mmCIF file with all atom_site columns, C-alpha atoms in Angstrom:
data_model
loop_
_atom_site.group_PDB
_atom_site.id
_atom_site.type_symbol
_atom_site.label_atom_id
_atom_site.label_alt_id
_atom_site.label_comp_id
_atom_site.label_asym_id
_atom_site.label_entity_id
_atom_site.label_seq_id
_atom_site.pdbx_PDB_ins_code
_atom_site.Cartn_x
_atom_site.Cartn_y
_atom_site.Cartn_z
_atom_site.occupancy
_atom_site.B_iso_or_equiv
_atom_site.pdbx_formal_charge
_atom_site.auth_seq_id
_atom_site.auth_comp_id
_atom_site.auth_asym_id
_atom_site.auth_atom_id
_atom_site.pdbx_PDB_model_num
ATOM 1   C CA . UNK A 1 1   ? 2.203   -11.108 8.121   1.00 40.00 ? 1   UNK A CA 1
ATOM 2   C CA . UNK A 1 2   ? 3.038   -14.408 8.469   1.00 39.00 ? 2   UNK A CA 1
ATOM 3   C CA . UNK A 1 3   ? 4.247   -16.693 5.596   1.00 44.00 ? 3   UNK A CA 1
ATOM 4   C CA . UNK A 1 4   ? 3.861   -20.609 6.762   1.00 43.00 ? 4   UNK A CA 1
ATOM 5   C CA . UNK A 1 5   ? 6.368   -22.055 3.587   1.00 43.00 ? 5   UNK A CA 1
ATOM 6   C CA . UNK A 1 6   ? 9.069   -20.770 5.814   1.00 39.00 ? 6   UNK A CA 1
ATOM 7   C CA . UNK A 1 7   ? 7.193   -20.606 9.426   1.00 38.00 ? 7   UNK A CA 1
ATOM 8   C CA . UNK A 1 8   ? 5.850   -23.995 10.453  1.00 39.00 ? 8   UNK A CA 1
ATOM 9   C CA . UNK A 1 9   ? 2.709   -23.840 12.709  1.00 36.00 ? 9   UNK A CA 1
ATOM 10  C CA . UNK A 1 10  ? 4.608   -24.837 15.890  1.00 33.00 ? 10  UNK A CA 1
ATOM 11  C CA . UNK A 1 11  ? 7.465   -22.089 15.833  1.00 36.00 ? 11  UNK A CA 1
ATOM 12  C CA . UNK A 1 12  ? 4.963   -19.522 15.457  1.00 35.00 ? 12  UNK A CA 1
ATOM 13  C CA . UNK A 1 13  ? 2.685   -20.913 18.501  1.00 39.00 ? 13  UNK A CA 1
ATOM 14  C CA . UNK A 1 14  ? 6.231   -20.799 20.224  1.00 39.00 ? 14  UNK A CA 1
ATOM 15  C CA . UNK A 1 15  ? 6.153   -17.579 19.769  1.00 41.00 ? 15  UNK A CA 1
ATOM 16  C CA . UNK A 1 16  ? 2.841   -16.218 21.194  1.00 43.00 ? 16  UNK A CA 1
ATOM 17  C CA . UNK A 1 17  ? 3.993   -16.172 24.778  1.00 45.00 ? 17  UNK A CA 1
ATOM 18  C CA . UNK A 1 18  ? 6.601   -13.671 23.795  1.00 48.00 ? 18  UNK A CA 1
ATOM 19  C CA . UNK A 1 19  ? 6.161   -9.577  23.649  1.00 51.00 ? 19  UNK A CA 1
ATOM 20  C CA . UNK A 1 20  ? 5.142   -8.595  20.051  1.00 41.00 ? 20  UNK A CA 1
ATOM 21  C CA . UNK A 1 21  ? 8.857   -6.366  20.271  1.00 44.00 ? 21  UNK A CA 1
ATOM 22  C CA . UNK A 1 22  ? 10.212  -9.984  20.292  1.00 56.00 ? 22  UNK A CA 1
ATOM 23  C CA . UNK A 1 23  ? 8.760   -11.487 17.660  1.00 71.00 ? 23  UNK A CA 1
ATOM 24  C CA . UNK A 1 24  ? 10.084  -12.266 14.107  1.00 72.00 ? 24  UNK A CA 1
ATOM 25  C CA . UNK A 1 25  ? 6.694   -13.349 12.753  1.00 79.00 ? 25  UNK A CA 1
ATOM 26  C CA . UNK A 1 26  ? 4.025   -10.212 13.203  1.00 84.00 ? 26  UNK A CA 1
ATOM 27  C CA . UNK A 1 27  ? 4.492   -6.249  14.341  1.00 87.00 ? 27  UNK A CA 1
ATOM 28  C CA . UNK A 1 28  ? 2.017   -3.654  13.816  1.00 87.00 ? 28  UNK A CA 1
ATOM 29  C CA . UNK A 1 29  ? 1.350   -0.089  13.567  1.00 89.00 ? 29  UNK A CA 1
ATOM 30  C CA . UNK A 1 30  ? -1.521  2.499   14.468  1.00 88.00 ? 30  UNK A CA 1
ATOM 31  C CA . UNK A 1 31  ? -2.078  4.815   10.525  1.00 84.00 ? 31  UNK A CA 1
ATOM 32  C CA . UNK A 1 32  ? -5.578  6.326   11.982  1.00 78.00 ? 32  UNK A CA 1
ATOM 33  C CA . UNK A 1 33  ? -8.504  6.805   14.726  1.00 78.00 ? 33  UNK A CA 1
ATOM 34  C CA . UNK A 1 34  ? -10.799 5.678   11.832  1.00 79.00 ? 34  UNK A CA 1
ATOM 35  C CA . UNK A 1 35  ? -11.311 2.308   10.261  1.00 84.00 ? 35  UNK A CA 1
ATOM 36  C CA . UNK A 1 36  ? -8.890  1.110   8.006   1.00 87.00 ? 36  UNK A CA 1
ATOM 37  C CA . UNK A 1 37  ? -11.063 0.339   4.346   1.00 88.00 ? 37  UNK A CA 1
ATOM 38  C CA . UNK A 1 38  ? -8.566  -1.055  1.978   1.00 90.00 ? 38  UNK A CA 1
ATOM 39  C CA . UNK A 1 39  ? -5.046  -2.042  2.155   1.00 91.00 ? 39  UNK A CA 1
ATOM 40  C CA . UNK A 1 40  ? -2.054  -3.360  -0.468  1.00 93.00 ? 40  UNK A CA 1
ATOM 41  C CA . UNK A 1 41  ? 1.593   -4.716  -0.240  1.00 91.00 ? 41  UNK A CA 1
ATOM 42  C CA . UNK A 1 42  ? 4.442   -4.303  -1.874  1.00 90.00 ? 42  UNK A CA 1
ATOM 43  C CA . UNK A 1 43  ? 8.221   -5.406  -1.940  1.00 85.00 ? 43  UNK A CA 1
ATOM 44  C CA . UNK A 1 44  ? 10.200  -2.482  -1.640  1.00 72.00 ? 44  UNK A CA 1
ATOM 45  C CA . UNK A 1 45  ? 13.331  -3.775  -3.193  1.00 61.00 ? 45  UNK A CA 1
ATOM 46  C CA . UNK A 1 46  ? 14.445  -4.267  -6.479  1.00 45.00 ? 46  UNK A CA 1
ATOM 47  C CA . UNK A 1 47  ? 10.431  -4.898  -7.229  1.00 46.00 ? 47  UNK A CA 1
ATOM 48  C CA . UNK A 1 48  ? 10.562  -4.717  -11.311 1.00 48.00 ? 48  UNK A CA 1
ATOM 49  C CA . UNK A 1 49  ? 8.633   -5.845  -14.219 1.00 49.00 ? 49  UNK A CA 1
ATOM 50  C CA . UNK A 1 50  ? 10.511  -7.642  -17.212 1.00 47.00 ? 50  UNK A CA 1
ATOM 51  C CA . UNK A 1 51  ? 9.911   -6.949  -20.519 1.00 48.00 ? 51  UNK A CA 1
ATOM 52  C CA . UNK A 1 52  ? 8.436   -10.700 -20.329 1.00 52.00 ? 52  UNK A CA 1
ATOM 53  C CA . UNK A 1 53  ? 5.636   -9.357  -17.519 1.00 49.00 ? 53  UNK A CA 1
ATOM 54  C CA . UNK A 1 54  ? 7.676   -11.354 -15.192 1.00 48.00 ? 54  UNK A CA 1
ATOM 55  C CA . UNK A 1 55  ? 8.002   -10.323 -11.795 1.00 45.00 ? 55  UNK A CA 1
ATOM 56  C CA . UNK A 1 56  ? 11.258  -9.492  -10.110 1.00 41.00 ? 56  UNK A CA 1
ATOM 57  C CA . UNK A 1 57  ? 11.448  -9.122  -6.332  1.00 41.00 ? 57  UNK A CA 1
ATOM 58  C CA . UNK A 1 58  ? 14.007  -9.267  -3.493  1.00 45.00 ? 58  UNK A CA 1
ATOM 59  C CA . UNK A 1 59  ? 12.016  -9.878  -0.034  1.00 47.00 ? 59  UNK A CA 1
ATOM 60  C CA . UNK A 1 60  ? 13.831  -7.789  2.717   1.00 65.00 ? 60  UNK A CA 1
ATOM 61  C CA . UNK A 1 61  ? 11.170  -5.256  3.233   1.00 74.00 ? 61  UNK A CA 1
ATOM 62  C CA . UNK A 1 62  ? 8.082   -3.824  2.229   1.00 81.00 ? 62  UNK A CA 1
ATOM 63  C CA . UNK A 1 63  ? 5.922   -0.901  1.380   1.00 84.00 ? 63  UNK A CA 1
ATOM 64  C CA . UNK A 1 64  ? 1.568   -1.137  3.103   1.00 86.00 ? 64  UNK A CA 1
ATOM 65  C CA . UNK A 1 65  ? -0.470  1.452   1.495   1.00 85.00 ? 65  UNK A CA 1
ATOM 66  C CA . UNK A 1 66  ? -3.504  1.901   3.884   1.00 85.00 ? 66  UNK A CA 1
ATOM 67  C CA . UNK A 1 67  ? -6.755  3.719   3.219   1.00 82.00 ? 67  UNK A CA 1
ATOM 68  C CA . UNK A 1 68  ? -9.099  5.074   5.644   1.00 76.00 ? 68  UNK A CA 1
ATOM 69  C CA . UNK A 1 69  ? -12.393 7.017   6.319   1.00 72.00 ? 69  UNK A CA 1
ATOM 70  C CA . UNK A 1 70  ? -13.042 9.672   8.212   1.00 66.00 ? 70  UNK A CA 1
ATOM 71  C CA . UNK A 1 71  ? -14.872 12.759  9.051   1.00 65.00 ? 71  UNK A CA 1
ATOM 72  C CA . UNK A 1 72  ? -13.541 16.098  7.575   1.00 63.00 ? 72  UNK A CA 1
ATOM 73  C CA . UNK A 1 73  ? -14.371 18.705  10.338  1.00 65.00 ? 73  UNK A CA 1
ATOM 74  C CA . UNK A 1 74  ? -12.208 16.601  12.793  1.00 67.00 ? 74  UNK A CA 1
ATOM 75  C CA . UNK A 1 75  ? -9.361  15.918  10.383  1.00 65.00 ? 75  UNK A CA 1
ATOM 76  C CA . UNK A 1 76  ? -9.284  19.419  9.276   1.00 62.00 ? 76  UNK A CA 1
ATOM 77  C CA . UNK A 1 77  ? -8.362  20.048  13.499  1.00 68.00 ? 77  UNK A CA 1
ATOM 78  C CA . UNK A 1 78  ? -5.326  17.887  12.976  1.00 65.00 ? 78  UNK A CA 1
ATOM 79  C CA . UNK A 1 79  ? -2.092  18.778  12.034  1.00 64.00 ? 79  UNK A CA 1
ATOM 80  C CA . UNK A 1 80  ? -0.797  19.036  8.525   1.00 62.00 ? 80  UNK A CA 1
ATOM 81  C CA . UNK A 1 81  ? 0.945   16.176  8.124   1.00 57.00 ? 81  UNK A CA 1
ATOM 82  C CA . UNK A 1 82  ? -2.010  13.791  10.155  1.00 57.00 ? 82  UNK A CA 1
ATOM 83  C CA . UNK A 1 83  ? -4.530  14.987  8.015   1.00 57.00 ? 83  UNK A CA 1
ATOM 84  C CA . UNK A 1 84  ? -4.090  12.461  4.896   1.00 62.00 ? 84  UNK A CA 1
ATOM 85  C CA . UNK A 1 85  ? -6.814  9.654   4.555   1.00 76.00 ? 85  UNK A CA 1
ATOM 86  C CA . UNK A 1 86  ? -3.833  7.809   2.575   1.00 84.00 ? 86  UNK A CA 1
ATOM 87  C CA . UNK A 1 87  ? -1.315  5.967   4.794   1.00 88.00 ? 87  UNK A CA 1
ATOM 88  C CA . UNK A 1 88  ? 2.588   4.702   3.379   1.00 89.00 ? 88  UNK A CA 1
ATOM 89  C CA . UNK A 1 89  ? 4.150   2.160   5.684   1.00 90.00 ? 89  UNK A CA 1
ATOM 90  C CA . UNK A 1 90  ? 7.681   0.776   5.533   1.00 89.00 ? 90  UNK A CA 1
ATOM 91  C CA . UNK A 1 91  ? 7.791   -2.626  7.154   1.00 87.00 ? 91  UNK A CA 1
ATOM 92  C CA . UNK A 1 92  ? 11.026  -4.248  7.696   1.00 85.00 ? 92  UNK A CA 1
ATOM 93  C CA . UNK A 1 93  ? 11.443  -8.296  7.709   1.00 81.00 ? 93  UNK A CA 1
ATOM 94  C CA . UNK A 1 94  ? 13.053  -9.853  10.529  1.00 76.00 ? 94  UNK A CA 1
ATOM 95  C CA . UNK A 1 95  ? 16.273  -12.123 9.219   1.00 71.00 ? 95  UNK A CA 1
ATOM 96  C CA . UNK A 1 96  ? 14.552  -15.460 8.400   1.00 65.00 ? 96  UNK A CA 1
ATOM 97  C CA . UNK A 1 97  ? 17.691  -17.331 10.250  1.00 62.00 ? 97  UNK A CA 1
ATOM 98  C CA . UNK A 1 98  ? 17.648  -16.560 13.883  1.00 60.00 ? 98  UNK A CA 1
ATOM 99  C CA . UNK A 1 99  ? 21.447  -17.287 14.796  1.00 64.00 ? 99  UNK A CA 1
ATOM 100 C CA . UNK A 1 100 ? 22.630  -15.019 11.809  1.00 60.00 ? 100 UNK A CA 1
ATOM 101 C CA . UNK A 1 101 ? 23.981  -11.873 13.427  1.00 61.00 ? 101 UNK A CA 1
ATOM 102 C CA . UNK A 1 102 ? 23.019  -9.563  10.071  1.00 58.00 ? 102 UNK A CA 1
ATOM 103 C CA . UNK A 1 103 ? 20.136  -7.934  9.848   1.00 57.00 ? 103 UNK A CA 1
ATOM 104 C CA . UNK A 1 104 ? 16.913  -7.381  12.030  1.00 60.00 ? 104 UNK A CA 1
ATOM 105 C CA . UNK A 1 105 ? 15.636  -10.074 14.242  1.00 68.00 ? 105 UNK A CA 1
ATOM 106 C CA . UNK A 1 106 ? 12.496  -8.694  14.803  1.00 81.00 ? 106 UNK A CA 1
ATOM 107 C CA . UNK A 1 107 ? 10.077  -7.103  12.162  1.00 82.00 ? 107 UNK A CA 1
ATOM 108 C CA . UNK A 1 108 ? 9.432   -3.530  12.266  1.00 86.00 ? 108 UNK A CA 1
ATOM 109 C CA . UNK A 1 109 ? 6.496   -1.028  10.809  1.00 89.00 ? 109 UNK A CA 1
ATOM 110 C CA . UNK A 1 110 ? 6.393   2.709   10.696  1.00 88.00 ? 110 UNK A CA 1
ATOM 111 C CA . UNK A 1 111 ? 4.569   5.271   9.221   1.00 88.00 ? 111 UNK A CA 1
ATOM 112 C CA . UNK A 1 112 ? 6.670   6.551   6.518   1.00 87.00 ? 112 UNK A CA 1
ATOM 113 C CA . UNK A 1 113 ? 4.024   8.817   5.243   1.00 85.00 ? 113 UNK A CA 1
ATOM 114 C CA . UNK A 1 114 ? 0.445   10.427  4.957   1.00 82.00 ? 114 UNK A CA 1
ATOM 115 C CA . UNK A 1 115 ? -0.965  11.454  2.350   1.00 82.00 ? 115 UNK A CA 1
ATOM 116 C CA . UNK A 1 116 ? -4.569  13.913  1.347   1.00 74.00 ? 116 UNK A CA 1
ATOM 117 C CA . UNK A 1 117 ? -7.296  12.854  -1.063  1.00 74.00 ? 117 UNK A CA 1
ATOM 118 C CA . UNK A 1 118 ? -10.558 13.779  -0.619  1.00 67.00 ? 118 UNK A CA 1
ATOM 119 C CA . UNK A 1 119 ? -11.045 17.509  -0.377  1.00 60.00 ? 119 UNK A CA 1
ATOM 120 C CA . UNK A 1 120 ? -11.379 18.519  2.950   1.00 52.00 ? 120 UNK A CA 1
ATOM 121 C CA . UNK A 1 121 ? -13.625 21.473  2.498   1.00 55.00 ? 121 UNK A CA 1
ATOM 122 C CA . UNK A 1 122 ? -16.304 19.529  1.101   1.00 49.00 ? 122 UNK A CA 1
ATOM 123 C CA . UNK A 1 123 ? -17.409 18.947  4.575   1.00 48.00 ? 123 UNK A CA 1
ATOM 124 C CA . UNK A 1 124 ? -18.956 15.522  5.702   1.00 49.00 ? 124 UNK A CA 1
ATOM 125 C CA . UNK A 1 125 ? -17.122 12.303  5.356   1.00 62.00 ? 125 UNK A CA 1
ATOM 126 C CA . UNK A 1 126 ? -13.836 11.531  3.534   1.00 75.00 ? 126 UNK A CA 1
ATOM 127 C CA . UNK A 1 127 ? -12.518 8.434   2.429   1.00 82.00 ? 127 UNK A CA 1
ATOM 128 C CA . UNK A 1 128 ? -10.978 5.781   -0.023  1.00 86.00 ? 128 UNK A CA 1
ATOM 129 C CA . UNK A 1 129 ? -12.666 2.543   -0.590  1.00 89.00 ? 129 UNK A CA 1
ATOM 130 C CA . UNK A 1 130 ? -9.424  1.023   -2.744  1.00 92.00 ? 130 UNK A CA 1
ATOM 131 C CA . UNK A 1 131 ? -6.367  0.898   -3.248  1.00 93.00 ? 131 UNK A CA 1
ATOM 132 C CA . UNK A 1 132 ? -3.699  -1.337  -5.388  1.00 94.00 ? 132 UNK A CA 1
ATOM 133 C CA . UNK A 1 133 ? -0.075  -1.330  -6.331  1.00 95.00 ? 133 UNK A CA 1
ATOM 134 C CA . UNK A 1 134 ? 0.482   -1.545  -10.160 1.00 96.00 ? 134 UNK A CA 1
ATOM 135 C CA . UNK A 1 135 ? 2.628   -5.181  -10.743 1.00 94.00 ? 135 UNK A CA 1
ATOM 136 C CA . UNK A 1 136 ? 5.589   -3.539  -10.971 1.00 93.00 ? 136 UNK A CA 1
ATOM 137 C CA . UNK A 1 137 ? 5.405   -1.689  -7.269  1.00 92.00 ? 137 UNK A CA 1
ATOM 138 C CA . UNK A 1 138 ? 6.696   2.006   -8.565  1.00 93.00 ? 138 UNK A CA 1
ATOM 139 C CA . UNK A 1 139 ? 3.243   3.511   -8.718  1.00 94.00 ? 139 UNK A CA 1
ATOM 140 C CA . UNK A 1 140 ? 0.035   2.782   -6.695  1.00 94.00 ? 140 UNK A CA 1
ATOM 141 C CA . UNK A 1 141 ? -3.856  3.916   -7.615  1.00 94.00 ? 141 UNK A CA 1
ATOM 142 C CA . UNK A 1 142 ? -6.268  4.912   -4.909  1.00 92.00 ? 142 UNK A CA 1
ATOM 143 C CA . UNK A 1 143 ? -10.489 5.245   -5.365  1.00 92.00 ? 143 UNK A CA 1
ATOM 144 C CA . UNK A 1 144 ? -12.018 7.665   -3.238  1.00 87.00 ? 144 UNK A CA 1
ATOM 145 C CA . UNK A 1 145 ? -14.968 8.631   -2.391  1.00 86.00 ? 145 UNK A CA 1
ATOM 146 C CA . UNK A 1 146 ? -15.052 11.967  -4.303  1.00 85.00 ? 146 UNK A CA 1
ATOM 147 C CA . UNK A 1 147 ? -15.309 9.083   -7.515  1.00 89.00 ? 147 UNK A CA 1
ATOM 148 C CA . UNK A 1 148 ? -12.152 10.195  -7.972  1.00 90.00 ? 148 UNK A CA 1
ATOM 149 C CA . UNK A 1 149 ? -8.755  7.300   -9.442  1.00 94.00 ? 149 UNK A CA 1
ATOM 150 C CA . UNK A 1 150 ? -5.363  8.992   -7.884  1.00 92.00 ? 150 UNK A CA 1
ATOM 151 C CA . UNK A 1 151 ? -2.468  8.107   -9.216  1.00 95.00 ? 151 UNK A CA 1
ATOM 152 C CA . UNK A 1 152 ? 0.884   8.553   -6.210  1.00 93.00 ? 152 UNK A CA 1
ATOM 153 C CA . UNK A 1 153 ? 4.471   7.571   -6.865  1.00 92.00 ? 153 UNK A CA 1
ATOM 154 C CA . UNK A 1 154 ? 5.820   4.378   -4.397  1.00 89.00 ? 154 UNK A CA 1
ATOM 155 C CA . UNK A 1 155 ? 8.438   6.257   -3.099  1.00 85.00 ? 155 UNK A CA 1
ATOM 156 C CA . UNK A 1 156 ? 7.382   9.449   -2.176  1.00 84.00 ? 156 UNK A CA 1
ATOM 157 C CA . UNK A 1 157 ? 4.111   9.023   -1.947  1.00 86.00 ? 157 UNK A CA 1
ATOM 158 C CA . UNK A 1 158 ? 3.322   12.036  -4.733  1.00 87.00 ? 158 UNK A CA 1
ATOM 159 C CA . UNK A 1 159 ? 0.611   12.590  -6.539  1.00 89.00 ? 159 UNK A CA 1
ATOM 160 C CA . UNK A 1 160 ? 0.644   11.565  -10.054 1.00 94.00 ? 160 UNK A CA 1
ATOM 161 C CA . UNK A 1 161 ? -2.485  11.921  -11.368 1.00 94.00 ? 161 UNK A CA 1
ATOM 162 C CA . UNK A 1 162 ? -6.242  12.543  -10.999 1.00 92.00 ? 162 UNK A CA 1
ATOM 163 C CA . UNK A 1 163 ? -8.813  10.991  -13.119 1.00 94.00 ? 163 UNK A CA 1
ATOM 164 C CA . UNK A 1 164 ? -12.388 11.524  -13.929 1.00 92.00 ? 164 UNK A CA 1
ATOM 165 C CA . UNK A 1 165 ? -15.033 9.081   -14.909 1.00 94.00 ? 165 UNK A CA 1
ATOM 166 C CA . UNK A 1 166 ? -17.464 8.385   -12.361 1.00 93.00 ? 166 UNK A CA 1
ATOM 167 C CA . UNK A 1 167 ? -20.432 10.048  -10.572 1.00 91.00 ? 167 UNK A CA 1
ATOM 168 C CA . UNK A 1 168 ? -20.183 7.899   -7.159  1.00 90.00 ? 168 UNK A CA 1
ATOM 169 C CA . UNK A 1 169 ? -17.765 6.595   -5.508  1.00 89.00 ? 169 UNK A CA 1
ATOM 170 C CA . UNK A 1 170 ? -15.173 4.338   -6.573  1.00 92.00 ? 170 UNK A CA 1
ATOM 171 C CA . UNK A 1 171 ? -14.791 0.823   -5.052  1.00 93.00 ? 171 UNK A CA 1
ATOM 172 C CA . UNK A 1 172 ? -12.910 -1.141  -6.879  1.00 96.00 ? 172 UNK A CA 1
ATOM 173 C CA . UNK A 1 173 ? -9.510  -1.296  -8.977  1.00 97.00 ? 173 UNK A CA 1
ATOM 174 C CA . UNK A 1 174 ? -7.354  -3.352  -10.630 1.00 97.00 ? 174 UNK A CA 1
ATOM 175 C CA . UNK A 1 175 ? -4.347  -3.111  -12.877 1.00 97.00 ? 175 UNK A CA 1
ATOM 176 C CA . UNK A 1 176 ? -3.506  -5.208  -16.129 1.00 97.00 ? 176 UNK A CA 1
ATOM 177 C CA . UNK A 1 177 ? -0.902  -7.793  -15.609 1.00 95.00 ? 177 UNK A CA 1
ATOM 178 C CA . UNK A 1 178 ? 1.236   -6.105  -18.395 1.00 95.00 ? 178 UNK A CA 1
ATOM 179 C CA . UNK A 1 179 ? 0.138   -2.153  -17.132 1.00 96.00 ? 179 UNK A CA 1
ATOM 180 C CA . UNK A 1 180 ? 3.817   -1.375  -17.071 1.00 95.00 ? 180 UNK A CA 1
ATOM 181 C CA . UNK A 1 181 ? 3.628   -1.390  -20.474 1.00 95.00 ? 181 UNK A CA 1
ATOM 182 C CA . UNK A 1 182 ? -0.015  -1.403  -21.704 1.00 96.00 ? 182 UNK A CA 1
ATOM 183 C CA . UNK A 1 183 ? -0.317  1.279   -19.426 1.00 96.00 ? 183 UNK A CA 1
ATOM 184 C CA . UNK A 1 184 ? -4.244  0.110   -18.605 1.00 97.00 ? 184 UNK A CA 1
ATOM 185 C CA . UNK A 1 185 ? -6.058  0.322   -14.834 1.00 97.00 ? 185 UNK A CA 1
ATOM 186 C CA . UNK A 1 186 ? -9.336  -0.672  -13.980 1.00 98.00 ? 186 UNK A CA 1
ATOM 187 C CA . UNK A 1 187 ? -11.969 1.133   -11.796 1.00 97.00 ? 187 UNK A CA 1
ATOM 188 C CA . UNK A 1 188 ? -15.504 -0.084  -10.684 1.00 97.00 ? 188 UNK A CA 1
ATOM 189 C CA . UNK A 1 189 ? -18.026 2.472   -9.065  1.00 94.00 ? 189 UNK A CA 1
ATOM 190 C CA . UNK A 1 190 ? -21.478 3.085   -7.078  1.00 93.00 ? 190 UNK A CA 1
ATOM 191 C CA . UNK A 1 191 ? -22.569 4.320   -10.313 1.00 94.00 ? 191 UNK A CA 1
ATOM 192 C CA . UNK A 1 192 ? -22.914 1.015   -11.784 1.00 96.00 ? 192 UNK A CA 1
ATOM 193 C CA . UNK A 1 193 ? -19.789 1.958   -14.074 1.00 96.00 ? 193 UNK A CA 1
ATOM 194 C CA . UNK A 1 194 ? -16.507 0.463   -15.091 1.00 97.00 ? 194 UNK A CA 1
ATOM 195 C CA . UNK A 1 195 ? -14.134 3.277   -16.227 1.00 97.00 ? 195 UNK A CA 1
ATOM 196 C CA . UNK A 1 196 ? -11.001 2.399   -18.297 1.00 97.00 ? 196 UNK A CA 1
ATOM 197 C CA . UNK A 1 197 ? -7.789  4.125   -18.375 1.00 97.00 ? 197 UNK A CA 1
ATOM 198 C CA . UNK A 1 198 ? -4.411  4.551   -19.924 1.00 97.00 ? 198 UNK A CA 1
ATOM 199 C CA . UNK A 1 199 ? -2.220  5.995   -17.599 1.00 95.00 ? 199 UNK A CA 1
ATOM 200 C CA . UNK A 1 200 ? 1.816   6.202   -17.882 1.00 94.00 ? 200 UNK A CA 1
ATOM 201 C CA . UNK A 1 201 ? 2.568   3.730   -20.818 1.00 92.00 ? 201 UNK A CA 1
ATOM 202 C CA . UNK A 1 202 ? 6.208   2.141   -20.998 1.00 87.00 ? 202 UNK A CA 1
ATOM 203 C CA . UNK A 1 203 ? 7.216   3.491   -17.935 1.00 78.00 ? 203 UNK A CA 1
ATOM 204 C CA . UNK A 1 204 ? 8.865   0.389   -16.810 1.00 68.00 ? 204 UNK A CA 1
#
């Protein structure tokens, strides 16, 4: 994750001869074996909606939801808390000024936490095609392929919600710019359908 208002082109070429532990622009982290199908941002601190829709946000560190695929016999073999096709990662930013002593110096990612959709006795494959972070960052939404909308909190990662309305599997999702309050989320399906839902009003 590299943002160039603040990174000119050079410094970052700079840094490509270093160690990726030594650098303040990019770090990584392996969520799964399987391919990684959808993926959202978020900044973990003091992230807010005003009662204007505006967005509030402090940039120190941040929240990646991942989604992944994968097949349910072999995930079923892994341990309990491997076995989610839902991925939380906390990413820490490196201190944008190099010779100040507070802070990190280097970003950082780690799984924070994994999380089940899909059923795993269904047998065959299991999966999430989307995922998205409502505006205000304290809830996300994930489609699966069981044409299933789950609703998890940011922090812990807990489920929320489930929500019916399609017959295949959901691929896409959005939230309304005012969902905080309206309360309204998207989702688009193989079905040919676009479902509408109200889910947790005023909840800013």
């Amino acid at each position: 994750i590299v943002d160039n208002d603040f990174y000119p082109a050079q410094s970052i070429n700079q840094q490509s001869d270093k160690s990726d532990s030594e650098s303040r622009f990019m770090c990584r982290v392996k969520v799964a074996k399987d391919p990684v199908l959808c993926l959202d941002l978020v900044s973990s601190r003091c992230n807010r909606q005003t009662r204007n829709n505006e967005a509030v946000a402090r940039m120190g560190s941040l929240v990646a939801v991942s989604g992944c695929a994968g097949d349910a016999d072999a995930m079923a073999e892994l341990p309990n808390q491997d076995q989610g096709t839902i991925t939380a990662v906390k990413v820490e930013l490196a201190n944008e000024n190099p010779s100040d002593r507070r802070g990190p110096h280097e970003m950082k990612a780690k799984v924070r936490k994994r999380t089940k959709t899909c059923s795993l006795e269904s047998g065959g494959k299991v999966g999430v095609s989307t995922c998205r972070f409502r505006p205000d960052g304290r809830i996300f939404g994930v489609g699966g392929w069981d044409h299933r909308l789950r609703i998890f909190g940011r922090t812990s990662s807990k489920p929320l919600a489930v929500l019916h309305g399609h017959n295949e599997n959901v691929v896409a999702l959005d939230w309304a710019q005012n969902s905080a309050v309206s309360g309204l989320v998207a989702t688009g399906a193989a079905d040919g359908r676009i479902c509408l839902y109200r889910i947790f009003p005023h909840s800013l």
